[in-house]
PDB file of C-alpha atoms in Angstrom:
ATOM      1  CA  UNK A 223     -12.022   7.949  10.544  1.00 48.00           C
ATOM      2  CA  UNK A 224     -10.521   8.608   7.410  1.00 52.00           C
ATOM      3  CA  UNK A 225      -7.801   5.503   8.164  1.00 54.00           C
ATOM      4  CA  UNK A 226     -10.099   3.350   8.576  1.00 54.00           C
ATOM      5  CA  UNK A 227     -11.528   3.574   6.011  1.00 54.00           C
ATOM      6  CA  UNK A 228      -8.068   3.311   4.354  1.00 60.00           C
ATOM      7  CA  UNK A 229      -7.700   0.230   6.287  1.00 61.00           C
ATOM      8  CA  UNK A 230     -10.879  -1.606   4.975  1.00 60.00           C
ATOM      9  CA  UNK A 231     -10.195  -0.722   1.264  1.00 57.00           C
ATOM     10  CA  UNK A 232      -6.460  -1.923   1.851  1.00 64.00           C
ATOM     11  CA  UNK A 233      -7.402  -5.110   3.491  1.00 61.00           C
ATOM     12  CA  UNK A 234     -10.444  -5.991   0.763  1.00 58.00           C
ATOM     13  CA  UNK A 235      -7.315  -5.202  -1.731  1.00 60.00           C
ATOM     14  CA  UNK A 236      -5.460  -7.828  -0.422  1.00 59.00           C
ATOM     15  CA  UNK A 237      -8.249 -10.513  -0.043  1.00 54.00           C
ATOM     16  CA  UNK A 238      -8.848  -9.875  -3.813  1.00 53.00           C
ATOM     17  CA  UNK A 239      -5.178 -11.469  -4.947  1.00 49.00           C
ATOM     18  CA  UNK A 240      -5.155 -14.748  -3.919  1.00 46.00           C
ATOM     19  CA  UNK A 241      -7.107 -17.464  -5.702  1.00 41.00           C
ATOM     20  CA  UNK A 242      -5.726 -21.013  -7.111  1.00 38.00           C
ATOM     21  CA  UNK A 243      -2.525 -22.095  -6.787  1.00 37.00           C
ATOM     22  CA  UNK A 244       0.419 -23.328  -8.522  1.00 39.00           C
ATOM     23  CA  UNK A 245       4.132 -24.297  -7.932  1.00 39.00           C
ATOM     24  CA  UNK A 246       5.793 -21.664  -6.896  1.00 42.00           C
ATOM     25  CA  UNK A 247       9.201 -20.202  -7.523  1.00 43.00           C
ATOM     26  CA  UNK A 248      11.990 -22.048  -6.983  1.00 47.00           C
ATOM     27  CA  UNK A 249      14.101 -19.382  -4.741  1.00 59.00           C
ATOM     28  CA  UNK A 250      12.361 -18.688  -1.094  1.00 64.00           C
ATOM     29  CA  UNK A 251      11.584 -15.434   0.213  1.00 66.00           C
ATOM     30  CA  UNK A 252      14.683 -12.709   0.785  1.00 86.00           C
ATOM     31  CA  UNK A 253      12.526  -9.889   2.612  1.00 92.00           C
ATOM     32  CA  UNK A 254      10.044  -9.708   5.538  1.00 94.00           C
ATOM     33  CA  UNK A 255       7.726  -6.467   5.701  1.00 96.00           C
ATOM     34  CA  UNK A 256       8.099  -4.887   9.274  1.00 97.00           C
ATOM     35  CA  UNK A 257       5.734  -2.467  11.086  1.00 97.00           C
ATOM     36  CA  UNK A 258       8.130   0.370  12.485  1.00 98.00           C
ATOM     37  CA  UNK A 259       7.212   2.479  15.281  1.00 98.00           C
ATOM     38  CA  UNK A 260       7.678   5.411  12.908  1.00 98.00           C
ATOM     39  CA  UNK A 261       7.805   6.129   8.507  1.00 97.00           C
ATOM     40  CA  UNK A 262       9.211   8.532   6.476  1.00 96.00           C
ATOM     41  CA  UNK A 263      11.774   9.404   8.708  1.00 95.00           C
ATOM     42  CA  UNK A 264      10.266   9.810  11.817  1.00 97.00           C
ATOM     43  CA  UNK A 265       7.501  12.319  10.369  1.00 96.00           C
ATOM     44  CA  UNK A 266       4.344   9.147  10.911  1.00 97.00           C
ATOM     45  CA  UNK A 267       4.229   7.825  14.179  1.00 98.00           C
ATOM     46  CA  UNK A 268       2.519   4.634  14.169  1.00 97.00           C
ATOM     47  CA  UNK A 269      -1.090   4.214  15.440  1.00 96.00           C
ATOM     48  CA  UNK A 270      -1.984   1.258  15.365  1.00 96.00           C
ATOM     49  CA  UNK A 271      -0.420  -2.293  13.724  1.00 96.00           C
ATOM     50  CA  UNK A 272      -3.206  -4.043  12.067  1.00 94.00           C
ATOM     51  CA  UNK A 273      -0.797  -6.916  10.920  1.00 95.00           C
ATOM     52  CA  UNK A 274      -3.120  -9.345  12.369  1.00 93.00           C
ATOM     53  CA  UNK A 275      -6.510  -7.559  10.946  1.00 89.00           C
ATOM     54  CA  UNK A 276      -4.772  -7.801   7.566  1.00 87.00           C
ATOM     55  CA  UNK A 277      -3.450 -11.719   7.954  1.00 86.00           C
ATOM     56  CA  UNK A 278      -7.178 -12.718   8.590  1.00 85.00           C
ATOM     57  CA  UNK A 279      -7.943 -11.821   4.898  1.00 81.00           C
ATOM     58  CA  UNK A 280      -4.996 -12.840   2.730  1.00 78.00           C
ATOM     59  CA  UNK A 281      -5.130 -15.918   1.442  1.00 75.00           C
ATOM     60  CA  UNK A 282      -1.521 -17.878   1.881  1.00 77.00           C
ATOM     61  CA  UNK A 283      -1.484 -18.883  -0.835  1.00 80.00           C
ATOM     62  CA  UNK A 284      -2.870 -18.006  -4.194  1.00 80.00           C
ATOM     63  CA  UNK A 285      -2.104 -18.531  -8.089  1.00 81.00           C
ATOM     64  CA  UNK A 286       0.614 -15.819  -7.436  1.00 85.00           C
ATOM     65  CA  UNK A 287       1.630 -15.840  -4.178  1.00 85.00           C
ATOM     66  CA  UNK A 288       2.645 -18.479  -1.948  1.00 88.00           C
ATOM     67  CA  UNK A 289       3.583 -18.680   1.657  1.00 89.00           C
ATOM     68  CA  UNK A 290       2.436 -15.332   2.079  1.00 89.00           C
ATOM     69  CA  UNK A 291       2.390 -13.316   5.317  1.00 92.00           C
ATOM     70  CA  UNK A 292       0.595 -10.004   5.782  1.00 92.00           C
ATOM     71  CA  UNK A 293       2.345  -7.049   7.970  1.00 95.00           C
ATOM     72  CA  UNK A 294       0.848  -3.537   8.484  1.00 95.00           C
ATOM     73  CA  UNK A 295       0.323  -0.417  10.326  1.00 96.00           C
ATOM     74  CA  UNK A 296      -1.776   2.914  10.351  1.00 95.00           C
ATOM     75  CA  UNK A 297       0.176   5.794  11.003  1.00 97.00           C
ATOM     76  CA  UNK A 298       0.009   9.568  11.978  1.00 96.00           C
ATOM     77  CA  UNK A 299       1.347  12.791  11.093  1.00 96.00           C
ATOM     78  CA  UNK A 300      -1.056  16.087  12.590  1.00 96.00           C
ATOM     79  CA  UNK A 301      -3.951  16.282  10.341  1.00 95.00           C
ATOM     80  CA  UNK A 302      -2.427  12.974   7.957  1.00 95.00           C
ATOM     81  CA  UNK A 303      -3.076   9.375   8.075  1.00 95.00           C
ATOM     82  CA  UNK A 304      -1.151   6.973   6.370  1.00 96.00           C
ATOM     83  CA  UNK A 305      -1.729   3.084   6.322  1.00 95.00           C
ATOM     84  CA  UNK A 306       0.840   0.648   5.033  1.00 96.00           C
ATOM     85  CA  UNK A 307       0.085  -2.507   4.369  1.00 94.00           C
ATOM     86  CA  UNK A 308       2.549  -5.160   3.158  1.00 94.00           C
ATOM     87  CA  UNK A 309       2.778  -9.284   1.945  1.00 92.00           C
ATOM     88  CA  UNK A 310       6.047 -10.951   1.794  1.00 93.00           C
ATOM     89  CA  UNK A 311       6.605 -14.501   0.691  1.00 92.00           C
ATOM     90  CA  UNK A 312       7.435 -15.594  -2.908  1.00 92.00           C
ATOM     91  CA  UNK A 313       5.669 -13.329  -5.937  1.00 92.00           C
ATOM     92  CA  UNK A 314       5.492 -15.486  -8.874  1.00 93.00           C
ATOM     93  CA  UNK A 315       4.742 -12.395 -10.958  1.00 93.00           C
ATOM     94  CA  UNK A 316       5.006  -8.561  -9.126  1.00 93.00           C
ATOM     95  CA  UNK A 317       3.206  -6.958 -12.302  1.00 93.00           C
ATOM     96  CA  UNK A 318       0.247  -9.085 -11.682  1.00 92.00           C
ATOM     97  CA  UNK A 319       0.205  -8.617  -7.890  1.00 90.00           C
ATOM     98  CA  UNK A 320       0.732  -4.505  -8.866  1.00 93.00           C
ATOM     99  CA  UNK A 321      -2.355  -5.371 -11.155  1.00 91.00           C
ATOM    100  CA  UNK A 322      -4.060  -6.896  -8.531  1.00 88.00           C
ATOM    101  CA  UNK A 323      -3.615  -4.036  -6.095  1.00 89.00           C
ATOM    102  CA  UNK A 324      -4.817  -1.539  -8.314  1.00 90.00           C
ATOM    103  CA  UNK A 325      -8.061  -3.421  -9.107  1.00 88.00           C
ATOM    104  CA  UNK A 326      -8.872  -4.631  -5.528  1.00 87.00           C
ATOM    105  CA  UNK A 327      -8.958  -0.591  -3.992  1.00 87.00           C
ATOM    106  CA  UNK A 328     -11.946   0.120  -6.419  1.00 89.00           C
ATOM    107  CA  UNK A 329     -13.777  -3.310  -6.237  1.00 86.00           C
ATOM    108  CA  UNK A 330     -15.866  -2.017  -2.970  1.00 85.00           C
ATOM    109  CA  UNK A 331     -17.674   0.133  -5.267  1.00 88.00           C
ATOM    110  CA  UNK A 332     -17.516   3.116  -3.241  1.00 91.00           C
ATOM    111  CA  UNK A 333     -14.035   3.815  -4.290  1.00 92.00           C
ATOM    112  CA  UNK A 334     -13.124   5.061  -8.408  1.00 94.00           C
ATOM    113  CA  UNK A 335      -9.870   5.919 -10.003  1.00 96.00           C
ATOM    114  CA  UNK A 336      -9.114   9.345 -10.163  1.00 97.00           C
ATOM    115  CA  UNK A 337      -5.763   9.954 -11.436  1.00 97.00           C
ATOM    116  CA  UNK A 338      -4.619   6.221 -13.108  1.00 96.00           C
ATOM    117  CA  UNK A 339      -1.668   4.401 -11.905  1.00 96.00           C
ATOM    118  CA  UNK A 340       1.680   5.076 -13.780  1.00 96.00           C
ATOM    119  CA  UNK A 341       5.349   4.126 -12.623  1.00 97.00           C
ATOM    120  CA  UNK A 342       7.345   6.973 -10.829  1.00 98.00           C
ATOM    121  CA  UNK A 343      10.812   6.643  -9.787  1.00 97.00           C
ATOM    122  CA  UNK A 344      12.152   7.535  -6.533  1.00 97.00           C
ATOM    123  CA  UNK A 345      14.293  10.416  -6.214  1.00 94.00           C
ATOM    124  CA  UNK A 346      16.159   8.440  -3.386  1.00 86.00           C
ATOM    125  CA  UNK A 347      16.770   5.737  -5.703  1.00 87.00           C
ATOM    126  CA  UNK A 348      14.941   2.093  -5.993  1.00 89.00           C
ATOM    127  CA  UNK A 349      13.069   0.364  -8.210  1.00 94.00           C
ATOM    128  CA  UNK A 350       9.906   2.137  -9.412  1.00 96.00           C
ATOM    129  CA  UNK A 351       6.367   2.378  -7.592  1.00 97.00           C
ATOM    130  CA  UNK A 352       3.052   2.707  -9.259  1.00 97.00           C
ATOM    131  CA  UNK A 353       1.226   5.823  -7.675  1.00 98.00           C
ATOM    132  CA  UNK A 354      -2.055   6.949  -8.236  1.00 97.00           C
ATOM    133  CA  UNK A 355      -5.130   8.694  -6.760  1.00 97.00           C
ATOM    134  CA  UNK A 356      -8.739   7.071  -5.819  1.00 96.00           C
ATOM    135  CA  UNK A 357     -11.746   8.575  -4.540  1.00 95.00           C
ATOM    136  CA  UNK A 358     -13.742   7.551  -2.142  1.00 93.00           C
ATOM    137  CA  UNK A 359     -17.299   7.892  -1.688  1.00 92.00           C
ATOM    138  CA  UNK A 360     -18.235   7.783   2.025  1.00 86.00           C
ATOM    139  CA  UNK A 361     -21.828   9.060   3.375  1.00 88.00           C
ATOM    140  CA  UNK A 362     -21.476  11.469   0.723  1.00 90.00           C
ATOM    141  CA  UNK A 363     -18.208  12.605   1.506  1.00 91.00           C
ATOM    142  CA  UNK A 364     -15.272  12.208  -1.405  1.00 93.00           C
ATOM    143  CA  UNK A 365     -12.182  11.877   0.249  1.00 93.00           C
ATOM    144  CA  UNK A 366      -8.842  11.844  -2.262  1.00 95.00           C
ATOM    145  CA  UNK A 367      -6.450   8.351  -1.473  1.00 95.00           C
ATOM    146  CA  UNK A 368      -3.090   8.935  -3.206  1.00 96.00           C
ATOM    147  CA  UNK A 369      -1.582   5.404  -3.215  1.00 96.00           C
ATOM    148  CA  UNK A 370       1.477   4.037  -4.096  1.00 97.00           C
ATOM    149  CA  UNK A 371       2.222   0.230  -4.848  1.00 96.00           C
ATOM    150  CA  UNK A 372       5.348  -1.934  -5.030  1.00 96.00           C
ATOM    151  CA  UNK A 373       5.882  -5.104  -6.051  1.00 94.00           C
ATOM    152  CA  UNK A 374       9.148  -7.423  -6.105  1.00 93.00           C
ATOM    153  CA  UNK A 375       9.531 -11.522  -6.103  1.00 93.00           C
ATOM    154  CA  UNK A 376       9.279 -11.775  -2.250  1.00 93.00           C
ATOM    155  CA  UNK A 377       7.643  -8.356  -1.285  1.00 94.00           C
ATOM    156  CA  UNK A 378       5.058  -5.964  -2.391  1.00 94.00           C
ATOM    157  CA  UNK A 379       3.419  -2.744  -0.581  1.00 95.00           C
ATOM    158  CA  UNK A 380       0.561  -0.663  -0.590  1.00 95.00           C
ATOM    159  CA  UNK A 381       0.851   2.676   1.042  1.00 96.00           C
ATOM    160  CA  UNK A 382      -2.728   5.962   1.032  1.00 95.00           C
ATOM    161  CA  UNK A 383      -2.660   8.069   2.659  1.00 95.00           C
ATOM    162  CA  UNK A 384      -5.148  10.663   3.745  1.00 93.00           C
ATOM    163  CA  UNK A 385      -5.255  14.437   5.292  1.00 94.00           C
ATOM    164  CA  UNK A 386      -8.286  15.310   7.503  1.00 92.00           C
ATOM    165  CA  UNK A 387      -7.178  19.042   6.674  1.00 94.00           C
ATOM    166  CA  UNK A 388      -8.154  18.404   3.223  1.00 93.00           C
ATOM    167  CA  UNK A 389     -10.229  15.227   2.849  1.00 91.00           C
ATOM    168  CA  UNK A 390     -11.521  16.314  -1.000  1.00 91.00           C
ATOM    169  CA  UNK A 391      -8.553  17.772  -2.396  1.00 94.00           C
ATOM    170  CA  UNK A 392      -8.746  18.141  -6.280  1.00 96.00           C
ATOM    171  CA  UNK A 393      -6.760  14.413  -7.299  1.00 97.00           C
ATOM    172  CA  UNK A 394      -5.489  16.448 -10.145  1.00 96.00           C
ATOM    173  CA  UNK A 395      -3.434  18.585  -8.017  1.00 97.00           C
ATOM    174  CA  UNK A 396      -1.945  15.018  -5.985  1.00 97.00           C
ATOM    175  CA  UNK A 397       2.114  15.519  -6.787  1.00 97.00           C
ATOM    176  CA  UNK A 398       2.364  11.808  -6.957  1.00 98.00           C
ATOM    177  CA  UNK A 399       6.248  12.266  -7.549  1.00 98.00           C
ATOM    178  CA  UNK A 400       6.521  13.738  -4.260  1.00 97.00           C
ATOM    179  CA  UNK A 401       4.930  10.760  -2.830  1.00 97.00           C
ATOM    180  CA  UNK A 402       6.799   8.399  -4.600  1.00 98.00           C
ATOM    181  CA  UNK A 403       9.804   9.857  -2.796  1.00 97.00           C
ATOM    182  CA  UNK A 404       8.345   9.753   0.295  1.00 97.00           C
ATOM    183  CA  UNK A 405       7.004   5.910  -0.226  1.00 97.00           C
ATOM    184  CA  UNK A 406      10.404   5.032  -1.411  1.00 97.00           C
ATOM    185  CA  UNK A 407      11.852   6.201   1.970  1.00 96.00           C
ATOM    186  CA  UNK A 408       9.219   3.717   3.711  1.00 97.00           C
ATOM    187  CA  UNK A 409       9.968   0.803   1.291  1.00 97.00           C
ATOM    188  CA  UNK A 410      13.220   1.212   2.651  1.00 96.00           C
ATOM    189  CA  UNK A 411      12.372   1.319   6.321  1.00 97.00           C
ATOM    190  CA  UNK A 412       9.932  -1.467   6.501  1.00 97.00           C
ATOM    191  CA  UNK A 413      11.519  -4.467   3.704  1.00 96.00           C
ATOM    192  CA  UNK A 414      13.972  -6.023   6.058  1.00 95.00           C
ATOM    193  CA  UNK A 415      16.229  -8.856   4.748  1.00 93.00           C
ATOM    194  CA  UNK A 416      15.458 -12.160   5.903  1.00 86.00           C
ATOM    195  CA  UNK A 417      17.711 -14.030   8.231  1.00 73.00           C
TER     196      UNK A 417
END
């Protein structure tokens, strides 16, 4: 239950950052996002890939993207679901797609920020995420969505994730930089080099 509905703010979140269009960058894409049949070192086993779900509502191309192509999965842990949900093609400008991201989870207005995005650095190394917590309003139930976003010039990734155990868990008490790690290991298991 709870994935889904991490699924449907994910998905509106990428509808939300196309628009227009312009050139392009010069340099194609270097990365494709891949759906592995587990994340995080084996700890999420995936679910369900909802690549196609997710391709339906991207736009291709967009004032900042262009070529894009949508790749995703929901994935399980016991009592956690996690859904990652990625675009690769060519990113004109990462900050604005990061930007983008952000603003598209709480445009469904059932969803508000709870702890704002900031830049956290991987303990494993890599370039830095922006991880956050939203709530979610959902027939009256608040459930916490820790989220972590990437963006680069041919890739960018949104990973929540959510724990059944503890659907309202305090946002506050999130450790974000523990996530980060974690989302760094799964940046690193699903950006593939093209070719």
């Amino acid at each position: 239950m709870a994935g889904v509905l991490v699924i449907g703010t994910l998905v509106s979140t990428l509808a939300s950052s196309g628009g227009g269009s312009s050139s392009g960058a010069s340099a194609g894409p270097r990365y494709r996002i891949t759906v592995p049949q587990t994340l995080a070192g084996g700890e999420y086993k995936l679910a369900k890939d909802i690549s196609q779900q997710a391709g339906q509502a991207v736009p291709h191309d967009g004032a900042n993207e262009h070529g894009v192509k949508a790749a995703g999965g929901q994935y399980s842990s016991g009592t956690k679901s996690l859904v990652m949900l990625g675009l690769y093609g060519v990113i004109d400008d990462p900050e604005t797609t990061v930007d983008h991201s952000m603003r598209g989870m709480t445009s469904d207005g059932k969803t508000e920020v709870a702890v704002a995005g900031k830049e956290f650095t991987p303990s494993g190394g890599g370039d830095s995420l922006t991880c956050g917590v939203d709530v979610r309003t959902e027939m009256g139930q608040k459930v916490t969505l820790p989220f972590c976003i990437w963006a680069d010039s041919t890739t960018s990734g949104n990973v929540v994730e959510t724990d059944a155990s503890e659907l309202s868990k305090d946002p506050r008490s999130v450790n974000l930089q523990e996530f980060a790690d974690k989302v760094g290991k799964i940046r690193d298991e699903v950006r593939k080099p093209l070719g």
